[in-house]
Amino acid sequence: MLTREELASFHENGYILVRGLLSPEEAEEYRSESHALAARLSAQGNIDATWGSARAAVAGAQDTKIMHCHNVQFFSASFTRLLVNEKLTSVASDVIGSPNVQLHHTKMFIKPPEKGSPFPMHQDAPYFPHDRHSMIAAICHFDDAPIEKGCVRVVPGSHKLGILEHSKEGGWHLPFDQYPISSAVPCEAKKGDVLFFSYLTIHGSGINVSNEARTTLLIQMRDPEDPPSVKTHESRGQGMMLRGFDPLSTPRGVE
Ligand SMILES: O=C(O)CCC(=O)C(=O)O
């Protein structure tokens, strides 16, 4: 659970980096699972998820790559256990402001050494707007993410701006000149750290130019009483309860 000061900081800045939420051993296990999954999937096809806008926005991003898998809990039981980890869901509950925490989706990213793709600055909200803006992301770091590995960067306080107009070209993104990645605050992380931020918080990340991969799992969660404003971005597993219960459940959902 967060302290009163940490929660106030989240509300003021729109993000909080929780140090050592996972132990180094837990992080290492999830790192191995992530790389094993990426190897299995890569053997069957291309799992690069580099945004077209990343190539356009960032010098040096022309031949970068990022290995990716959506909804990893359908690929390995180890990730299912992480989703309901008490340490994770108790902080999620604090920042969402509800005892009930519902899954939206998960995304594993491996930024490979020397050429790991960047993400232009954006809010997540345009992808899947919700009426009460309770949606958060928790980025779990399975290895260290210093600046040179392309750590996540944020614009503190930007969650207070509401949903901004984005370009949809090559992935939703904000104007490159107005929001350069380099001017955002780097959230350098150690393995086991988890970065929580509102889906309204402007964020992005630079290229991994180091000689090690950057391995993360992004878990998007919401208050189950915060309905989607539009029917979009639906995926397998969406609506799974990670903590508490769904006060809006009806017999229609029972099969
Ligand atoms: O992992 C990162 O560097 C950023 C990911 C991100 O911004 C996103 O998936 O929306």
mmCIF file of C-alpha atoms and ligand atoms in Angstrom:
data_model
loop_
_atom_site.group_PDB
_atom_site.id
_atom_site.type_symbol
_atom_site.label_atom_id
_atom_site.label_comp_id
_atom_site.label_asym_id
_atom_site.label_seq_id
_atom_site.Cartn_x
_atom_site.Cartn_y
_atom_site.Cartn_z
ATOM 1 C CA MET A 1 0.000 0.000 0.000
ATOM 2 C CA LEU A 2 1.089 3.580 -0.637
ATOM 3 C CA THR A 3 1.702 6.110 2.121
ATOM 4 C CA ARG A 4 -0.471 9.220 2.249
ATOM 5 C CA GLU A 5 2.453 11.258 0.803
ATOM 6 C CA GLU A 6 3.007 8.796 -2.047
ATOM 7 C CA LEU A 7 -0.672 8.862 -2.949
ATOM 8 C CA ALA A 8 -0.690 12.686 -2.843
ATOM 9 C CA SER A 9 2.333 12.647 -5.158
ATOM 10 C CA PHE A 10 0.486 10.355 -7.579
ATOM 11 C CA HIS A 11 -2.496 12.705 -7.640
ATOM 12 C CA GLU A 12 -0.242 15.748 -8.118
ATOM 13 C CA ASN A 13 2.057 14.289 -10.792
ATOM 14 C CA GLY A 14 -0.034 11.593 -12.438
ATOM 15 C CA TYR A 15 2.548 8.874 -11.822
ATOM 16 C CA ILE A 16 4.532 7.111 -9.114
ATOM 17 C CA LEU A 17 7.522 4.792 -9.382
ATOM 18 C CA VAL A 18 7.256 2.146 -6.651
ATOM 19 C CA ARG A 19 10.731 0.827 -5.923
ATOM 20 C CA GLY A 20 11.300 -2.889 -5.345
ATOM 21 C CA LEU A 21 7.635 -3.884 -5.570
ATOM 22 C CA LEU A 22 8.838 -7.194 -6.998
ATOM 23 C CA SER A 23 11.901 -8.875 -5.504
ATOM 24 C CA PRO A 24 14.970 -9.245 -7.765
ATOM 25 C CA GLU A 25 14.244 -12.998 -7.887
ATOM 26 C CA GLU A 26 10.629 -12.430 -8.981
ATOM 27 C CA ALA A 27 11.760 -9.929 -11.619
ATOM 28 C CA GLU A 28 14.373 -12.364 -12.943
ATOM 29 C CA GLU A 29 11.793 -15.143 -13.193
ATOM 30 C CA TYR A 30 9.396 -12.929 -15.171
ATOM 31 C CA ARG A 31 12.286 -11.784 -17.358
ATOM 32 C CA SER A 32 13.081 -15.406 -18.250
ATOM 33 C CA GLU A 33 9.391 -16.125 -18.935
ATOM 34 C CA SER A 34 9.189 -13.013 -21.164
ATOM 35 C CA HIS A 35 12.253 -13.897 -23.208
ATOM 36 C CA ALA A 36 11.177 -17.547 -23.536
ATOM 37 C CA LEU A 37 7.740 -16.401 -24.749
ATOM 38 C CA ALA A 38 9.278 -13.949 -27.223
ATOM 39 C CA ALA A 39 11.557 -16.717 -28.558
ATOM 40 C CA ARG A 40 8.594 -19.112 -29.008
ATOM 41 C CA LEU A 41 6.541 -16.477 -30.804
ATOM 42 C CA SER A 42 9.423 -15.134 -32.910
ATOM 43 C CA ALA A 43 10.057 -18.662 -34.206
ATOM 44 C CA GLN A 44 6.585 -18.485 -35.759
ATOM 45 C CA GLY A 45 6.592 -14.967 -37.187
ATOM 46 C CA ASN A 46 7.357 -11.307 -36.766
ATOM 47 C CA ILE A 47 6.447 -9.880 -33.332
ATOM 48 C CA ASP A 48 7.843 -6.403 -33.905
ATOM 49 C CA ALA A 49 5.390 -3.710 -32.774
ATOM 50 C CA THR A 50 7.274 -0.533 -33.641
ATOM 51 C CA TRP A 51 4.889 2.354 -34.254
ATOM 52 C CA GLY A 52 5.090 3.972 -37.694
ATOM 53 C CA SER A 53 5.158 7.325 -35.898
ATOM 54 C CA ALA A 54 8.238 6.236 -33.915
ATOM 55 C CA ARG A 55 10.145 5.852 -37.154
ATOM 56 C CA ALA A 56 8.941 9.250 -38.337
ATOM 57 C CA ALA A 57 9.554 11.075 -35.055
ATOM 58 C CA VAL A 58 12.897 9.867 -33.828
ATOM 59 C CA ALA A 59 16.233 10.126 -35.597
ATOM 60 C CA GLY A 60 17.864 6.697 -35.616
ATOM 61 C CA ALA A 61 14.565 4.801 -35.233
ATOM 62 C CA GLN A 62 14.399 3.680 -38.866
ATOM 63 C CA ASP A 63 15.630 0.145 -38.242
ATOM 64 C CA THR A 64 14.719 -0.279 -34.569
ATOM 65 C CA LYS A 65 12.564 -3.127 -33.250
ATOM 66 C CA ILE A 66 10.450 -3.933 -30.198
ATOM 67 C CA MET A 67 9.301 -7.472 -29.442
ATOM 68 C CA HIS A 68 5.776 -7.512 -28.171
ATOM 69 C CA CYS A 69 2.935 -9.756 -27.020
ATOM 70 C CA HIS A 70 -0.554 -8.681 -25.981
ATOM 71 C CA ASN A 71 -2.354 -10.459 -23.125
ATOM 72 C CA VAL A 72 0.557 -12.610 -22.003
ATOM 73 C CA GLN A 73 -1.595 -14.329 -19.356
ATOM 74 C CA PHE A 74 -2.988 -16.475 -22.183
ATOM 75 C CA PHE A 75 0.514 -17.659 -23.030
ATOM 76 C CA SER A 76 2.070 -18.430 -19.644
ATOM 77 C CA ALA A 77 0.510 -19.102 -16.220
ATOM 78 C CA SER A 78 3.336 -17.251 -14.530
ATOM 79 C CA PHE A 79 1.901 -13.942 -15.811
ATOM 80 C CA THR A 80 -1.574 -14.883 -14.557
ATOM 81 C CA ARG A 81 -0.088 -15.135 -11.057
ATOM 82 C CA LEU A 82 1.532 -11.711 -11.432
ATOM 83 C CA LEU A 83 -1.809 -10.113 -12.335
ATOM 84 C CA VAL A 84 -3.291 -11.037 -8.967
ATOM 85 C CA ASN A 85 -0.136 -10.362 -6.946
ATOM 86 C CA GLU A 86 -1.264 -8.593 -3.741
ATOM 87 C CA LYS A 87 1.667 -6.168 -3.810
ATOM 88 C CA LEU A 88 0.691 -5.047 -7.293
ATOM 89 C CA THR A 89 -3.076 -4.896 -6.880
ATOM 90 C CA SER A 90 -2.942 -3.088 -3.521
ATOM 91 C CA VAL A 91 -1.045 -0.175 -5.082
ATOM 92 C CA ALA A 92 -3.326 -0.301 -8.138
ATOM 93 C CA SER A 93 -6.321 -0.098 -5.806
ATOM 94 C CA ASP A 94 -4.820 2.944 -4.042
ATOM 95 C CA VAL A 95 -4.127 4.915 -7.216
ATOM 96 C CA ILE A 96 -7.388 3.944 -8.930
ATOM 97 C CA GLY A 97 -9.213 4.924 -5.740
ATOM 98 C CA SER A 98 -11.366 1.802 -5.595
ATOM 99 C CA PRO A 99 -11.170 -1.460 -3.640
ATOM 100 C CA ASN A 100 -12.075 -3.183 -6.916
ATOM 101 C CA VAL A 101 -9.512 -3.521 -9.698
ATOM 102 C CA GLN A 102 -10.407 -4.832 -13.133
ATOM 103 C CA LEU A 103 -8.064 -5.875 -15.934
ATOM 104 C CA HIS A 104 -8.202 -4.103 -19.295
ATOM 105 C CA HIS A 105 -5.224 -5.702 -21.067
ATOM 106 C CA THR A 106 -1.522 -6.533 -20.777
ATOM 107 C CA LYS A 107 1.435 -5.869 -23.097
ATOM 108 C CA MET A 108 4.915 -7.332 -22.865
ATOM 109 C CA PHE A 109 7.679 -5.322 -24.481
ATOM 110 C CA ILE A 110 11.283 -6.323 -25.030
ATOM 111 C CA LYS A 111 13.404 -3.492 -26.392
ATOM 112 C CA PRO A 112 16.373 -5.357 -27.858
ATOM 113 C CA PRO A 113 19.953 -4.144 -27.294
ATOM 114 C CA GLU A 114 21.290 -1.269 -29.404
ATOM 115 C CA LYS A 115 18.178 -0.855 -31.503
ATOM 116 C CA GLY A 116 15.103 -0.978 -29.217
ATOM 117 C CA SER A 117 12.268 1.126 -30.601
ATOM 118 C CA PRO A 118 11.109 4.357 -28.977
ATOM 119 C CA PHE A 119 7.518 5.456 -28.275
ATOM 120 C CA PRO A 120 6.511 9.004 -29.279
ATOM 121 C CA MET A 121 4.846 10.989 -26.497
ATOM 122 C CA HIS A 122 1.161 10.224 -26.044
ATOM 123 C CA GLN A 123 -1.654 9.590 -23.600
ATOM 124 C CA ASP A 124 -3.213 6.123 -23.518
ATOM 125 C CA ALA A 125 -6.696 7.616 -23.093
ATOM 126 C CA PRO A 126 -7.430 8.189 -26.831
ATOM 127 C CA TYR A 127 -7.015 4.445 -27.440
ATOM 128 C CA PHE A 128 -9.711 3.434 -24.940
ATOM 129 C CA PRO A 129 -11.470 6.438 -23.324
ATOM 130 C CA HIS A 130 -13.470 5.807 -20.153
ATOM 131 C CA ASP A 131 -16.108 8.031 -18.548
ATOM 132 C CA ARG A 132 -14.388 8.546 -15.176
ATOM 133 C CA HIS A 133 -10.741 8.262 -16.265
ATOM 134 C CA SER A 134 -9.897 5.660 -13.600
ATOM 135 C CA MET A 135 -7.672 3.724 -16.033
ATOM 136 C CA ILE A 136 -4.038 3.301 -15.060
ATOM 137 C CA ALA A 137 -0.996 1.487 -16.398
ATOM 138 C CA ALA A 138 1.488 -0.370 -14.230
ATOM 139 C CA ILE A 139 4.787 -0.976 -16.005
ATOM 140 C CA CYS A 140 6.612 -3.829 -14.261
ATOM 141 C CA HIS A 141 10.365 -3.750 -14.864
ATOM 142 C CA PHE A 142 11.961 -7.181 -15.172
ATOM 143 C CA ASP A 143 15.456 -5.764 -15.710
ATOM 144 C CA ASP A 144 17.050 -2.370 -15.089
ATOM 145 C CA ALA A 145 15.837 0.483 -17.288
ATOM 146 C CA PRO A 146 18.303 3.385 -17.239
ATOM 147 C CA ILE A 147 18.062 6.246 -19.760
ATOM 148 C CA GLU A 148 20.291 4.483 -22.291
ATOM 149 C CA LYS A 149 17.916 1.512 -22.379
ATOM 150 C CA GLY A 150 15.034 3.800 -23.362
ATOM 151 C CA CYS A 151 13.286 4.032 -19.994
ATOM 152 C CA VAL A 152 9.746 5.392 -19.843
ATOM 153 C CA ARG A 153 9.493 9.189 -19.663
ATOM 154 C CA VAL A 154 6.549 11.206 -18.373
ATOM 155 C CA VAL A 155 5.255 14.781 -18.313
ATOM 156 C CA PRO A 156 4.413 15.384 -14.620
ATOM 157 C CA GLY A 157 0.987 16.908 -14.017
ATOM 158 C CA SER A 158 -0.163 16.323 -17.616
ATOM 159 C CA HIS A 159 -2.999 14.072 -16.397
ATOM 160 C CA LYS A 160 -4.773 17.279 -15.364
ATOM 161 C CA LEU A 161 -5.071 18.401 -19.001
ATOM 162 C CA GLY A 162 -7.864 15.979 -19.922
ATOM 163 C CA ILE A 163 -7.772 14.072 -23.194
ATOM 164 C CA LEU A 164 -5.610 15.978 -25.688
ATOM 165 C CA GLU A 165 -5.939 15.940 -29.452
ATOM 166 C CA HIS A 166 -3.638 13.289 -30.933
ATOM 167 C CA SER A 167 -2.639 12.366 -34.458
ATOM 168 C CA LYS A 168 -3.655 8.792 -35.274
ATOM 169 C CA GLU A 169 -0.965 8.431 -37.958
ATOM 170 C CA GLY A 170 1.234 5.389 -37.121
ATOM 171 C CA GLY A 171 -0.084 5.076 -33.515
ATOM 172 C CA TRP A 172 -1.816 7.824 -31.501
ATOM 173 C CA HIS A 173 0.778 10.476 -30.722
ATOM 174 C CA LEU A 174 1.145 14.145 -29.791
ATOM 175 C CA PRO A 175 2.881 16.705 -32.073
ATOM 176 C CA PHE A 176 6.568 15.736 -32.141
ATOM 177 C CA ASP A 177 7.877 19.329 -31.945
ATOM 178 C CA GLN A 178 5.606 20.290 -29.045
ATOM 179 C CA TYR A 179 6.331 17.111 -27.073
ATOM 180 C CA PRO A 180 9.894 15.901 -27.791
ATOM 181 C CA ILE A 181 10.731 12.666 -25.965
ATOM 182 C CA SER A 182 13.984 14.191 -24.739
ATOM 183 C CA SER A 183 12.233 16.917 -22.734
ATOM 184 C CA ALA A 184 10.091 14.536 -20.676
ATOM 185 C CA VAL A 185 11.174 13.343 -17.212
ATOM 186 C CA PRO A 186 12.994 9.971 -17.370
ATOM 187 C CA CYS A 187 11.723 7.344 -14.908
ATOM 188 C CA GLU A 188 14.896 5.309 -14.593
ATOM 189 C CA ALA A 189 14.025 2.002 -12.980
ATOM 190 C CA LYS A 190 15.693 -1.018 -11.428
ATOM 191 C CA LYS A 191 14.461 -4.567 -11.910
ATOM 192 C CA GLY A 192 11.436 -5.105 -9.664
ATOM 193 C CA ASP A 193 10.332 -1.450 -9.772
ATOM 194 C CA VAL A 194 6.816 -0.722 -11.010
ATOM 195 C CA LEU A 195 5.761 2.565 -12.580
ATOM 196 C CA PHE A 196 2.079 3.415 -12.101
ATOM 197 C CA PHE A 197 0.531 6.221 -14.153
ATOM 198 C CA SER A 198 -2.851 7.532 -15.221
ATOM 199 C CA TYR A 199 -3.949 6.872 -18.801
ATOM 200 C CA LEU A 200 -4.105 10.687 -19.088
ATOM 201 C CA THR A 201 -0.421 11.134 -18.194
ATOM 202 C CA ILE A 202 1.653 12.007 -21.252
ATOM 203 C CA HIS A 203 4.444 9.457 -21.654
ATOM 204 C CA GLY A 204 6.796 7.901 -24.181
ATOM 205 C CA SER A 205 10.303 6.454 -24.253
ATOM 206 C CA GLY A 206 13.564 6.694 -26.160
ATOM 207 C CA ILE A 207 15.641 4.193 -28.109
ATOM 208 C CA ASN A 208 17.474 1.407 -26.286
ATOM 209 C CA VAL A 209 21.071 2.182 -27.280
ATOM 210 C CA SER A 210 22.619 0.030 -24.528
ATOM 211 C CA ASN A 211 23.984 -3.481 -24.974
ATOM 212 C CA GLU A 212 21.205 -5.124 -22.920
ATOM 213 C CA ALA A 213 17.504 -5.709 -23.536
ATOM 214 C CA ARG A 214 14.865 -3.723 -21.630
ATOM 215 C CA THR A 215 12.076 -6.095 -20.534
ATOM 216 C CA THR A 216 8.717 -4.877 -19.191
ATOM 217 C CA LEU A 217 5.094 -5.864 -18.762
ATOM 218 C CA LEU A 218 2.475 -3.122 -18.956
ATOM 219 C CA ILE A 219 -0.768 -3.935 -17.131
ATOM 220 C CA GLN A 220 -3.728 -1.668 -17.832
ATOM 221 C CA MET A 221 -6.370 -1.643 -15.067
ATOM 222 C CA ARG A 222 -9.518 0.283 -14.124
ATOM 223 C CA ASP A 223 -12.332 0.621 -11.623
ATOM 224 C CA PRO A 224 -15.038 -1.815 -12.834
ATOM 225 C CA GLU A 225 -17.595 0.944 -12.216
ATOM 226 C CA ASP A 226 -15.927 3.174 -14.826
ATOM 227 C CA PRO A 227 -17.512 2.252 -18.148
ATOM 228 C CA PRO A 228 -15.751 2.625 -21.512
ATOM 229 C CA SER A 229 -16.970 5.794 -23.276
ATOM 230 C CA VAL A 230 -16.797 4.008 -26.629
ATOM 231 C CA LYS A 231 -16.777 0.326 -27.531
ATOM 232 C CA THR A 232 -13.208 -0.077 -28.671
ATOM 233 C CA HIS A 233 -9.918 -1.847 -27.922
ATOM 234 C CA GLU A 234 -11.700 -4.920 -26.571
ATOM 235 C CA SER A 235 -9.597 -8.009 -26.037
ATOM 236 C CA ARG A 236 -9.609 -11.523 -24.654
ATOM 237 C CA GLY A 237 -9.537 -11.520 -20.868
ATOM 238 C CA GLN A 238 -10.777 -7.962 -20.512
ATOM 239 C CA GLY A 239 -12.932 -7.551 -17.413
ATOM 240 C CA MET A 240 -11.122 -10.155 -15.291
ATOM 241 C CA MET A 241 -11.217 -9.093 -11.646
ATOM 242 C CA LEU A 242 -7.745 -8.730 -10.126
ATOM 243 C CA ARG A 243 -8.885 -7.467 -6.726
ATOM 244 C CA GLY A 244 -12.255 -7.131 -4.983
ATOM 245 C CA PHE A 245 -15.419 -7.736 -7.011
ATOM 246 C CA ASP A 246 -17.392 -6.260 -9.880
ATOM 247 C CA PRO A 247 -20.374 -4.343 -8.443
ATOM 248 C CA LEU A 248 -21.909 -4.133 -11.929
ATOM 249 C CA SER A 249 -21.988 -7.866 -12.601
ATOM 250 C CA THR A 250 -25.366 -9.215 -13.656
ATOM 251 C CA PRO A 251 -26.661 -12.755 -14.284
ATOM 252 C CA ARG A 252 -26.100 -12.069 -18.010
ATOM 253 C CA GLY A 253 -22.408 -12.603 -17.428
ATOM 254 C CA VAL A 254 -22.938 -16.045 -15.884
ATOM 255 C CA GLU A 255 -22.663 -18.932 -18.326
HETATM 256 O O1 LIG B 1 7.253 0.706 -22.721
HETATM 257 C C1 LIG B 1 7.416 1.847 -23.113
HETATM 258 O O2 LIG B 1 8.527 2.327 -23.310
HETATM 259 C C2 LIG B 1 6.219 2.725 -23.365
HETATM 260 C C3 LIG B 1 5.003 1.938 -23.723
HETATM 261 C C4 LIG B 1 3.860 2.827 -24.051
HETATM 262 O O3 LIG B 1 3.939 4.012 -24.002
HETATM 263 C C5 LIG B 1 2.576 2.258 -24.428
HETATM 264 O O4 LIG B 1 2.487 1.051 -24.683
HETATM 265 O O5 LIG B 1 1.592 3.020 -24.477
#
